[in-house]
Amino acid sequence: MKTVEYKIDNYEITDHNDFYRIIEGLTYWEDHNHMGTVWLTQEMYDKYDLSRCHNVQTVEEEFGEYDEEWMPERKFCYVLYIDHCAGVTPLGVDYNEGEWKDGKYINYVLNATQETPHGVCYDEDFVAWWCEFPVELLSEPEENVLIYGWCDG
């Protein structure tokens, strides 16, 4: 099986805390209210070389023993945690109320747009970039990649 090539550390974070990451001169605001999980087989972990992805843990590391009753006949070995970005603002923009502009939602809490240079927040392409895994992973068959939650809150 050939390993899929993709870039890891695909952006330089110049500043960060629990609320934001500054990347390429923009403030990307963390969404602490939404997360997801993707369950992976060993085959997918190897195919996409997910040892380089910081959001992947083994099922054993995360939960202890595999629960055969919860997922019978499935042999998922890894869990990929999906965290989300609520939106992006220019540097120096503080929290304030947002609005609808030109038919696009501007976040009411952050006055942030969900349209970024890397795609729209919560879309597969953007989330893969944000979480540093190859978006092709999400197109694999469910018996190898189970998207258990995408944007749960």
PDB file of N, CA and C in Angstrom, residues 77-124:
ATOM      1  N   CYS A  77      -8.761   1.320  15.433  1.00  0.00           N
ATOM      2  CA  CYS A  77      -7.621   1.382  16.352  1.00  0.00           C
ATOM      3  C   CYS A  77      -7.315   2.806  16.807  1.00  0.00           C
ATOM      4  N   TYR A  78      -7.789   3.790  16.044  1.00  0.00           N
ATOM      5  CA  TYR A  78      -7.423   5.181  16.295  1.00  0.00           C
ATOM      6  C   TYR A  78      -8.651   6.080  16.274  1.00  0.00           C
ATOM      7  N   VAL A  79      -8.530   7.201  16.973  1.00  0.00           N
ATOM      8  CA  VAL A  79      -9.554   8.234  16.983  1.00  0.00           C
ATOM      9  C   VAL A  79      -8.894   9.549  16.573  1.00  0.00           C
ATOM     10  N   LEU A  80      -9.459  10.185  15.546  1.00  0.00           N
ATOM     11  CA  LEU A  80      -9.019  11.500  15.105  1.00  0.00           C
ATOM     12  C   LEU A  80     -10.005  12.514  15.675  1.00  0.00           C
ATOM     13  N   TYR A  81      -9.501  13.432  16.486  1.00  0.00           N
ATOM     14  CA  TYR A  81     -10.352  14.462  17.075  1.00  0.00           C
ATOM     15  C   TYR A  81     -10.394  15.670  16.155  1.00  0.00           C
ATOM     16  N   ILE A  82     -11.603  16.126  15.907  1.00  0.00           N
ATOM     17  CA  ILE A  82     -11.822  17.286  15.051  1.00  0.00           C
ATOM     18  C   ILE A  82     -12.125  18.475  15.952  1.00  0.00           C
ATOM     19  N   ASP A  83     -11.294  19.512  15.864  1.00  0.00           N
ATOM     20  CA  ASP A  83     -11.655  20.760  16.514  1.00  0.00           C
ATOM     21  C   ASP A  83     -11.973  21.761  15.406  1.00  0.00           C
ATOM     22  N   HIS A  84     -12.665  22.801  15.747  1.00  0.00           N
ATOM     23  CA  HIS A  84     -13.162  23.713  14.728  1.00  0.00           C
ATOM     24  C   HIS A  84     -12.719  25.149  14.976  1.00  0.00           C
ATOM     25  N   CYS A  85     -12.769  25.899  13.911  1.00  0.00           N
ATOM     26  CA  CYS A  85     -12.514  27.329  13.927  1.00  0.00           C
ATOM     27  C   CYS A  85     -13.856  28.024  13.741  1.00  0.00           C
ATOM     28  N   ALA A  86     -14.172  28.981  14.618  1.00  0.00           N
ATOM     29  CA  ALA A  86     -15.449  29.696  14.539  1.00  0.00           C
ATOM     30  C   ALA A  86     -15.455  30.739  13.426  1.00  0.00           C
ATOM     31  N   GLY A  87     -14.291  31.245  13.090  1.00  0.00           N
ATOM     32  CA  GLY A  87     -14.205  32.263  12.049  1.00  0.00           C
ATOM     33  C   GLY A  87     -12.870  32.966  12.094  1.00  0.00           C
ATOM     34  N   VAL A  88     -12.688  33.883  11.184  1.00  0.00           N
ATOM     35  CA  VAL A  88     -11.420  34.587  11.056  1.00  0.00           C
ATOM     36  C   VAL A  88     -11.674  36.089  11.011  1.00  0.00           C
ATOM     37  N   THR A  89     -10.767  36.836  11.628  1.00  0.00           N
ATOM     38  CA  THR A  89     -10.838  38.299  11.600  1.00  0.00           C
ATOM     39  C   THR A  89      -9.459  38.845  11.260  1.00  0.00           C
ATOM     40  N   PRO A  90      -9.408  40.091  10.791  1.00  0.00           N
ATOM     41  CA  PRO A  90      -8.104  40.741  10.653  1.00  0.00           C
ATOM     42  C   PRO A  90      -7.468  40.896  12.030  1.00  0.00           C
ATOM     43  N   LEU A  91      -6.177  41.035  12.074  1.00  0.00           N
ATOM     44  CA  LEU A  91      -5.487  41.256  13.346  1.00  0.00           C
ATOM     45  C   LEU A  91      -6.040  42.494  14.040  1.00  0.00           C
ATOM     46  N   GLY A  92      -6.161  42.410  15.354  1.00  0.00           N
ATOM     47  CA  GLY A  92      -6.573  43.555  16.143  1.00  0.00           C
ATOM     48  C   GLY A  92      -8.067  43.718  16.304  1.00  0.00           C
ATOM     49  N   VAL A  93      -8.877  42.878  15.665  1.00  0.00           N
ATOM     50  CA  VAL A  93     -10.328  42.982  15.819  1.00  0.00           C
ATOM     51  C   VAL A  93     -10.723  42.259  17.092  1.00  0.00           C
ATOM     52  N   ASP A  94     -11.375  42.962  18.004  1.00  0.00           N
ATOM     53  CA  ASP A  94     -11.788  42.394  19.279  1.00  0.00           C
ATOM     54  C   ASP A  94     -13.162  41.760  19.165  1.00  0.00           C
ATOM     55  N   TYR A  95     -13.563  41.052  20.231  1.00  0.00           N
ATOM     56  CA  TYR A  95     -14.917  40.514  20.302  1.00  0.00           C
ATOM     57  C   TYR A  95     -15.916  41.661  20.180  1.00  0.00           C
ATOM     58  N   ASN A  96     -16.916  41.476  19.370  1.00  0.00           N
ATOM     59  CA  ASN A  96     -18.058  42.386  19.325  1.00  0.00           C
ATOM     60  C   ASN A  96     -19.180  41.720  18.545  1.00  0.00           C
ATOM     61  N   GLU A  97     -20.298  42.394  18.422  1.00  0.00           N
ATOM     62  CA  GLU A  97     -21.426  41.785  17.736  1.00  0.00           C
ATOM     63  C   GLU A  97     -21.223  41.847  16.233  1.00  0.00           C
ATOM     64  N   GLY A  98     -21.793  40.863  15.557  1.00  0.00           N
ATOM     65  CA  GLY A  98     -21.684  40.791  14.114  1.00  0.00           C
ATOM     66  C   GLY A  98     -23.005  41.079  13.435  1.00  0.00           C
ATOM     67  N   GLU A  99     -23.079  40.748  12.158  1.00  0.00           N
ATOM     68  CA  GLU A  99     -24.281  41.017  11.375  1.00  0.00           C
ATOM     69  C   GLU A  99     -24.219  40.245  10.065  1.00  0.00           C
ATOM     70  N   TRP A 100     -25.311  40.319   9.313  1.00  0.00           N
ATOM     71  CA  TRP A 100     -25.336  39.778   7.956  1.00  0.00           C
ATOM     72  C   TRP A 100     -24.846  40.862   7.007  1.00  0.00           C
ATOM     73  N   LYS A 101     -23.867  40.533   6.189  1.00  0.00           N
ATOM     74  CA  LYS A 101     -23.343  41.482   5.209  1.00  0.00           C
ATOM     75  C   LYS A 101     -23.280  40.791   3.859  1.00  0.00           C
ATOM     76  N   ASP A 102     -23.877  41.412   2.869  1.00  0.00           N
ATOM     77  CA  ASP A 102     -23.851  40.871   1.506  1.00  0.00           C
ATOM     78  C   ASP A 102     -24.279  39.413   1.455  1.00  0.00           C
ATOM     79  N   GLY A 103     -25.292  39.063   2.237  1.00  0.00           N
ATOM     80  CA  GLY A 103     -25.811  37.705   2.230  1.00  0.00           C
ATOM     81  C   GLY A 103     -24.956  36.683   2.947  1.00  0.00           C
ATOM     82  N   LYS A 104     -23.921  37.127   3.679  1.00  0.00           N
ATOM     83  CA  LYS A 104     -23.020  36.221   4.390  1.00  0.00           C
ATOM     84  C   LYS A 104     -23.102  36.503   5.880  1.00  0.00           C
ATOM     85  N   TYR A 105     -23.101  35.430   6.652  1.00  0.00           N
ATOM     86  CA  TYR A 105     -23.182  35.560   8.107  1.00  0.00           C
ATOM     87  C   TYR A 105     -21.848  35.983   8.683  1.00  0.00           C
ATOM     88  N   ILE A 106     -21.853  37.019   9.444  1.00  0.00           N
ATOM     89  CA  ILE A 106     -20.674  37.465  10.182  1.00  0.00           C
ATOM     90  C   ILE A 106     -20.947  37.122  11.643  1.00  0.00           C
ATOM     91  N   ASN A 107     -20.098  36.312  12.246  1.00  0.00           N
ATOM     92  CA  ASN A 107     -20.296  35.774  13.586  1.00  0.00           C
ATOM     93  C   ASN A 107     -20.687  36.862  14.574  1.00  0.00           C
ATOM     94  N   TYR A 108     -21.799  36.663  15.284  1.00  0.00           N
ATOM     95  CA  TYR A 108     -22.303  37.672  16.218  1.00  0.00           C
ATOM     96  C   TYR A 108     -21.435  37.832  17.452  1.00  0.00           C
ATOM     97  N   VAL A 109     -20.686  36.825  17.796  1.00  0.00           N
ATOM     98  CA  VAL A 109     -19.837  36.927  18.974  1.00  0.00           C
ATOM     99  C   VAL A 109     -18.484  37.535  18.600  1.00  0.00           C
ATOM    100  N   LEU A 110     -17.925  37.115  17.479  1.00  0.00           N
ATOM    101  CA  LEU A 110     -16.566  37.514  17.139  1.00  0.00           C
ATOM    102  C   LEU A 110     -16.467  38.547  16.030  1.00  0.00           C
ATOM    103  N   ASN A 111     -17.585  38.855  15.355  1.00  0.00           N
ATOM    104  CA  ASN A 111     -17.541  39.670  14.142  1.00  0.00           C
ATOM    105  C   ASN A 111     -16.547  39.066  13.154  1.00  0.00           C
ATOM    106  N   ALA A 112     -16.568  37.740  13.080  1.00  0.00           N
ATOM    107  CA  ALA A 112     -15.649  37.016  12.214  1.00  0.00           C
ATOM    108  C   ALA A 112     -16.403  36.454  11.024  1.00  0.00           C
ATOM    109  N   THR A 113     -15.730  36.363   9.910  1.00  0.00           N
ATOM    110  CA  THR A 113     -16.310  35.711   8.752  1.00  0.00           C
ATOM    111  C   THR A 113     -15.906  34.245   8.763  1.00  0.00           C
ATOM    112  N   GLN A 114     -16.740  33.400   8.210  1.00  0.00           N
ATOM    113  CA  GLN A 114     -16.399  31.984   8.121  1.00  0.00           C
ATOM    114  C   GLN A 114     -15.691  31.667   6.815  1.00  0.00           C
ATOM    115  N   GLU A 115     -15.577  32.648   5.940  1.00  0.00           N
ATOM    116  CA  GLU A 115     -14.823  32.467   4.704  1.00  0.00           C
ATOM    117  C   GLU A 115     -13.369  32.829   4.978  1.00  0.00           C
ATOM    118  N   THR A 116     -12.484  31.877   4.733  1.00  0.00           N
ATOM    119  CA  THR A 116     -11.063  32.071   5.013  1.00  0.00           C
ATOM    120  C   THR A 116     -10.264  31.840   3.732  1.00  0.00           C
ATOM    121  N   PRO A 117      -9.001  32.171   3.718  1.00  0.00           N
ATOM    122  CA  PRO A 117      -8.167  31.860   2.554  1.00  0.00           C
ATOM    123  C   PRO A 117      -8.041  30.348   2.301  1.00  0.00           C
ATOM    124  N   HIS A 118      -8.455  29.533   3.260  1.00  0.00           N
ATOM    125  CA  HIS A 118      -8.305  28.080   3.144  1.00  0.00           C
ATOM    126  C   HIS A 118      -9.648  27.365   3.055  1.00  0.00           C
ATOM    127  N   GLY A 119     -10.697  28.089   2.769  1.00  0.00           N
ATOM    128  CA  GLY A 119     -12.017  27.501   2.652  1.00  0.00           C
ATOM    129  C   GLY A 119     -12.956  28.045   3.714  1.00  0.00           C
ATOM    130  N   VAL A 120     -14.143  27.498   3.746  1.00  0.00           N
ATOM    131  CA  VAL A 120     -15.172  27.945   4.675  1.00  0.00           C
ATOM    132  C   VAL A 120     -15.109  27.097   5.945  1.00  0.00           C
ATOM    133  N   CYS A 121     -15.116  27.762   7.093  1.00  0.00           N
ATOM    134  CA  CYS A 121     -15.085  27.045   8.377  1.00  0.00           C
ATOM    135  C   CYS A 121     -16.160  25.958   8.381  1.00  0.00           C
ATOM    136  N   TYR A 122     -15.856  24.832   8.961  1.00  0.00           N
ATOM    137  CA  TYR A 122     -16.737  23.670   9.127  1.00  0.00           C
ATOM    138  C   TYR A 122     -16.854  22.817   7.864  1.00  0.00           C
ATOM    139  N   ASP A 123     -16.412  23.306   6.694  1.00  0.00           N
ATOM    140  CA  ASP A 123     -16.386  22.472   5.495  1.00  0.00           C
ATOM    141  C   ASP A 123     -15.210  21.502   5.571  1.00  0.00           C
ATOM    142  N   GLU A 124     -15.331  20.381   4.882  1.00  0.00           N
ATOM    143  CA  GLU A 124     -14.314  19.328   4.968  1.00  0.00           C
ATOM    144  C   GLU A 124     -12.917  19.821   4.610  1.00  0.00           C
TER     145      GLU A 124
END
